[in-house]
């Protein structure tokens, strides 16, 4: 999939990785970028700054909740009906420890997984009827490995990778390209106040900040767009995630012991 001239939708784009994806899509010559987020105020400011830099005709925005299929239809329509690229990037980091509530489980699964399922239901038929397109998800390294401290995040991100794999296996040879972005720590609003968290939340944020380098969102965006342009499924901004994933598959018991050691070090 070529980014130059493409139309694209990015969710969770008020800041962080989503805003960086919007910025890089525009810099690489996307024809139209539709930015969306639940946070209308921050979204407007981000979109207006990008429109001032790249042209008002190349940037649109709509405040929306990605868990609504109707909202996804509106976003696709704003991008001309059949966006070339849809990046399901919105996500939440909610629920820590076994005490995570049913509401936190439901919200995590709704935003981090079901919003992708609903978006694919809207977009895949349109792509099959037209000239195809690219469905990219921002999952996480947590979706390949795990997320210490947060069972809700670990499980919902694993499910997001699982759904993206299924989409690729089912539609990848019929014109629907699929990509999954799986970073470790990235410097965004999601991670900015993690050092004050305690208990399981402290373990979760400590795991994010100490597992690897905290990356700049613009560099993470480049890795996903390179994967989209290169036709790759997995986009791994932290190269060691691929090695850890292979080690986990080769010897799951040894890998689990290593995760236990890492957890104990974070609890101290
Ligand atoms: N920051 C990291 O270290 C890291 C690492 C791996 C994966 N991720 C993933 O990257 C994605 C982007 O996160 P980020 O780090 O930029 O943090 P972020 O909090 O800045 O971005 C997430 C955005 O999603 C929006 N959002 C949440 N629920 C929504 C909903 N129901 N509808 C629409 N928008 C909604 C939020 O308002 C927010 O702007 C997330 O899926 C996150 O899980 C982040």
XYZ file of C-alpha atoms and ligand atoms in Angstrom:
312
model
C 0.000 0.000 0.000
C 1.420 3.372 -1.049
C 0.847 6.199 1.440
C 1.355 8.908 -1.182
C -2.060 10.034 -2.370
C -3.898 7.645 -0.011
C -6.903 8.522 2.123
C -6.549 7.435 5.743
C -8.467 7.352 9.021
C -6.620 7.340 12.355
C -8.479 6.802 15.632
C -7.162 7.890 19.025
C -5.481 10.765 17.198
C -5.799 13.655 19.663
C -2.214 13.044 20.807
C 0.377 10.339 21.332
C 0.905 7.663 18.674
C -2.314 8.542 16.804
C -1.347 12.190 16.293
C 2.145 11.070 15.261
C 0.599 8.696 12.691
C -1.484 11.580 11.314
C 1.582 13.806 11.107
C 3.720 11.186 9.344
C 0.893 10.224 6.926
C 0.681 13.877 5.880
C 4.460 14.239 5.592
C 4.548 11.113 3.369
C 1.976 12.637 1.033
C -1.369 11.114 2.064
C -4.141 12.910 0.172
C -6.621 13.078 3.040
C -6.195 12.178 6.714
C -9.278 11.894 8.929
C -8.377 12.169 12.604
C -10.720 10.978 15.320
C -10.772 10.768 19.113
C -13.157 10.736 22.042
C -11.504 13.902 23.384
C -13.060 16.578 21.143
C -11.081 19.528 22.522
C -7.618 18.009 22.133
C -8.608 16.508 18.779
C -9.629 19.908 17.347
C -6.380 21.518 18.462
C -4.302 18.690 16.957
C -6.244 18.637 13.680
C -6.182 22.417 13.311
C -2.398 22.514 13.811
C -1.946 19.810 11.137
C -4.338 21.554 8.747
C -2.389 24.809 9.184
C 0.846 22.997 8.317
C -0.359 20.649 5.566
C -3.488 22.308 4.124
C -7.113 22.381 5.206
C -8.151 20.185 2.272
C -5.893 17.324 3.477
C -7.051 17.124 7.130
C -10.504 16.362 8.519
C -11.547 15.465 12.027
C -14.523 14.037 13.860
C -14.887 13.469 17.586
C -16.261 9.957 17.996
C -16.312 6.890 20.208
C -14.604 4.031 18.358
C -16.751 1.448 20.101
C -19.718 2.624 17.985
C -20.112 0.993 14.551
C -22.114 4.042 13.439
C -19.176 6.277 14.306
C -16.867 4.074 12.216
C -19.278 4.404 9.262
C -19.219 8.205 9.678
C -15.399 8.203 9.734
C -15.204 6.059 6.595
C -17.735 8.314 4.853
C -15.690 11.382 5.801
C -12.713 9.725 4.079
C -14.689 9.289 0.849
C -16.542 6.096 1.745
C -13.668 3.682 1.204
C -10.509 4.923 2.971
C -7.339 3.341 1.590
C -5.923 2.979 5.107
C -7.772 2.626 8.429
C -5.628 2.684 11.567
C -7.461 1.438 14.679
C -5.153 3.088 17.181
C -7.413 4.210 20.060
C -6.771 2.200 23.195
C -7.024 2.286 26.981
C -4.736 1.083 29.771
C -7.309 0.357 32.451
C -7.525 -2.347 35.105
C -4.637 -3.440 37.310
C -4.182 -6.743 39.127
C -6.703 -9.498 39.697
C -8.928 -6.871 41.371
C -9.649 -5.308 37.959
C -13.398 -4.824 37.902
C -15.905 -6.244 35.433
C -16.374 -2.685 34.144
C -12.615 -2.355 33.492
C -12.584 -5.741 31.706
C -15.593 -4.756 29.601
C -14.141 -1.356 28.667
C -10.732 -2.835 27.809
C -12.244 -5.494 25.571
C -14.660 -3.000 24.003
C -12.031 -0.385 23.096
C -8.922 -2.536 22.563
C -10.615 -5.404 20.694
C -14.285 -4.978 19.756
C -13.755 -1.560 18.167
C -11.408 -3.328 15.704
C -14.004 -6.028 15.012
C -16.715 -3.412 14.377
C -14.398 -1.347 12.156
C -13.530 -4.421 10.088
C -17.247 -5.227 9.710
C -17.766 -1.787 8.180
C -14.614 -1.626 6.059
C -13.869 -5.107 4.753
C -17.053 -5.367 2.619
C -16.342 -1.918 1.167
C -12.748 -2.929 0.328
C -13.849 -6.237 -1.213
C -16.331 -4.327 -3.413
C -13.761 -1.715 -4.435
C -9.990 -1.824 -4.869
C -8.975 -3.136 -1.457
C -7.385 -1.300 1.438
C -5.234 -1.582 4.525
C -6.462 -2.296 8.058
C -3.822 -1.521 10.667
C -4.200 -1.883 14.413
C -2.131 -0.467 17.217
C -1.899 -3.500 19.483
C 1.177 -3.610 21.729
C 4.175 -5.763 22.601
C 1.786 -6.834 25.387
C -0.231 -8.581 22.676
C 2.729 -10.817 21.800
C 4.347 -11.161 25.224
C 2.246 -10.013 28.183
C 1.632 -6.914 30.299
C 2.763 -7.366 33.885
C 0.371 -5.696 36.356
C -2.606 -5.446 33.985
C -4.560 -8.571 33.019
C -7.119 -6.449 31.159
C -4.484 -4.864 28.921
C -2.512 -8.119 28.440
C -5.620 -10.046 27.425
C -7.311 -7.404 25.273
C -4.105 -6.636 23.360
C -3.445 -10.372 22.816
C -6.976 -10.603 21.445
C -6.333 -7.606 19.177
C -3.302 -9.376 17.675
C -5.375 -12.553 17.355
C -8.151 -10.762 15.484
C -5.672 -9.012 13.170
C -4.001 -12.382 12.401
C -7.404 -13.881 11.596
C -8.258 -10.959 9.294
C -4.935 -11.343 7.473
C -5.429 -15.088 7.031
C -9.002 -14.622 5.818
C -8.790 -11.519 3.601
C -5.071 -10.853 3.096
C -5.058 -12.554 -0.308
C -8.262 -10.785 -1.357
C -7.042 -7.211 -1.302
C -7.261 -6.431 2.410
C -3.781 -5.792 3.756
C -3.454 -6.095 7.545
C -0.745 -4.753 9.858
C -0.300 -4.888 13.639
C 1.854 -2.335 15.460
C 3.348 -3.852 18.639
C 5.558 -1.367 20.488
C 6.951 -1.546 24.013
C 7.096 1.809 25.839
C 6.302 5.011 23.948
C 6.358 8.543 25.426
C 2.675 9.507 25.232
C -0.085 10.732 27.586
C -0.794 7.038 28.379
C 2.607 6.596 30.013
C 3.459 10.114 31.222
C 2.491 9.835 34.903
C 3.351 6.163 35.367
C 6.155 6.782 37.867
C 3.674 7.820 40.586
C 1.552 4.647 40.252
C 1.610 2.102 43.089
C 0.749 -1.584 43.565
C -0.203 -3.455 40.396
C -0.500 -0.152 38.504
C 3.079 0.591 39.577
C 4.188 -2.828 38.309
C 2.365 -2.211 34.997
C 3.859 1.227 34.431
C 7.275 0.074 35.700
C 7.244 -2.789 33.193
C 6.449 -0.347 30.372
C 9.181 2.124 31.291
C 11.938 -0.381 32.079
C 11.457 -3.189 29.522
C 13.098 -1.212 26.705
C 13.746 2.327 25.472
C 10.801 4.715 25.744
C 10.399 5.675 22.106
C 9.259 8.886 20.446
C 5.765 8.451 18.917
C 6.947 9.832 15.552
C 9.562 7.064 15.287
C 6.896 4.482 16.177
C 4.602 5.926 13.490
C 7.378 5.574 10.912
C 7.762 1.869 11.737
C 4.049 1.215 11.125
C 3.978 3.232 7.895
C 7.111 1.411 6.663
C 5.350 -1.916 7.385
C 2.216 -0.728 5.553
C 4.283 0.382 2.544
C 6.360 -2.830 2.668
C 3.367 -5.171 3.021
C 4.470 -6.545 6.418
C 2.038 -7.765 9.072
C 4.076 -7.177 12.230
C 5.452 -3.703 12.900
C 7.965 -3.900 15.756
C 9.481 -0.539 16.754
C 11.515 -2.280 19.496
C 13.500 -4.969 17.650
C 13.968 -7.059 20.807
C 10.214 -7.804 20.865
C 10.648 -10.105 17.866
C 13.489 -11.940 19.635
C 11.509 -12.259 22.883
C 8.480 -13.523 20.958
C 10.632 -16.221 19.345
C 12.178 -17.160 22.726
C 8.725 -17.396 24.282
C 7.535 -19.746 21.512
C 10.701 -21.865 21.751
C 10.560 -22.359 25.546
C 7.375 -21.011 27.230
C 8.297 -22.277 30.715
C 11.693 -20.576 30.674
C 10.057 -17.403 29.389
C 7.440 -17.490 32.202
C 10.206 -17.874 34.815
C 11.897 -14.832 33.322
C 8.655 -12.827 33.534
C 8.252 -13.857 37.193
C 11.785 -12.612 37.938
C 11.032 -9.336 36.143
C 7.749 -8.960 38.131
C 9.517 -9.561 41.448
C 12.112 -6.911 40.572
C 9.318 -4.413 39.853
C 7.496 -5.185 43.115
C 10.517 -4.259 45.206
N 2.347 4.464 25.034
C 2.779 3.217 25.028
O 3.794 2.884 25.684
C 2.093 2.167 24.204
C 2.741 0.944 23.985
C 2.111 -0.025 23.223
C 0.872 0.224 22.666
N 0.250 1.415 22.906
C -1.057 1.634 22.300
O -0.980 2.750 21.447
C -2.294 3.287 21.231
C -2.238 4.786 21.381
O -1.929 5.082 22.731
P -0.966 6.259 23.170
O 0.186 5.654 23.820
O -0.767 7.203 22.049
O -1.803 6.908 24.355
P -2.911 8.046 24.371
O -3.653 7.842 25.630
O -2.292 9.361 24.073
O -3.832 7.688 23.104
C -4.991 6.942 23.156
C -6.111 7.821 22.610
O -7.271 6.998 22.446
C -8.388 7.800 22.784
N -9.522 6.937 23.135
C -9.677 6.152 24.233
N -10.864 5.537 24.206
C -11.475 5.931 23.050
C -12.732 5.650 22.460
N -13.614 4.820 23.053
N -13.036 6.244 21.274
C -12.157 7.081 20.680
N -10.950 7.389 21.209
C -10.632 6.835 22.372
C -7.922 8.653 23.962
O -8.721 9.812 24.120
C -6.486 8.962 23.557
O -6.350 10.199 22.892
C -3.188 2.582 22.251
O -3.919 1.551 21.606
C -2.183 1.984 23.235
O -2.719 0.863 23.910
C 0.843 2.390 23.641
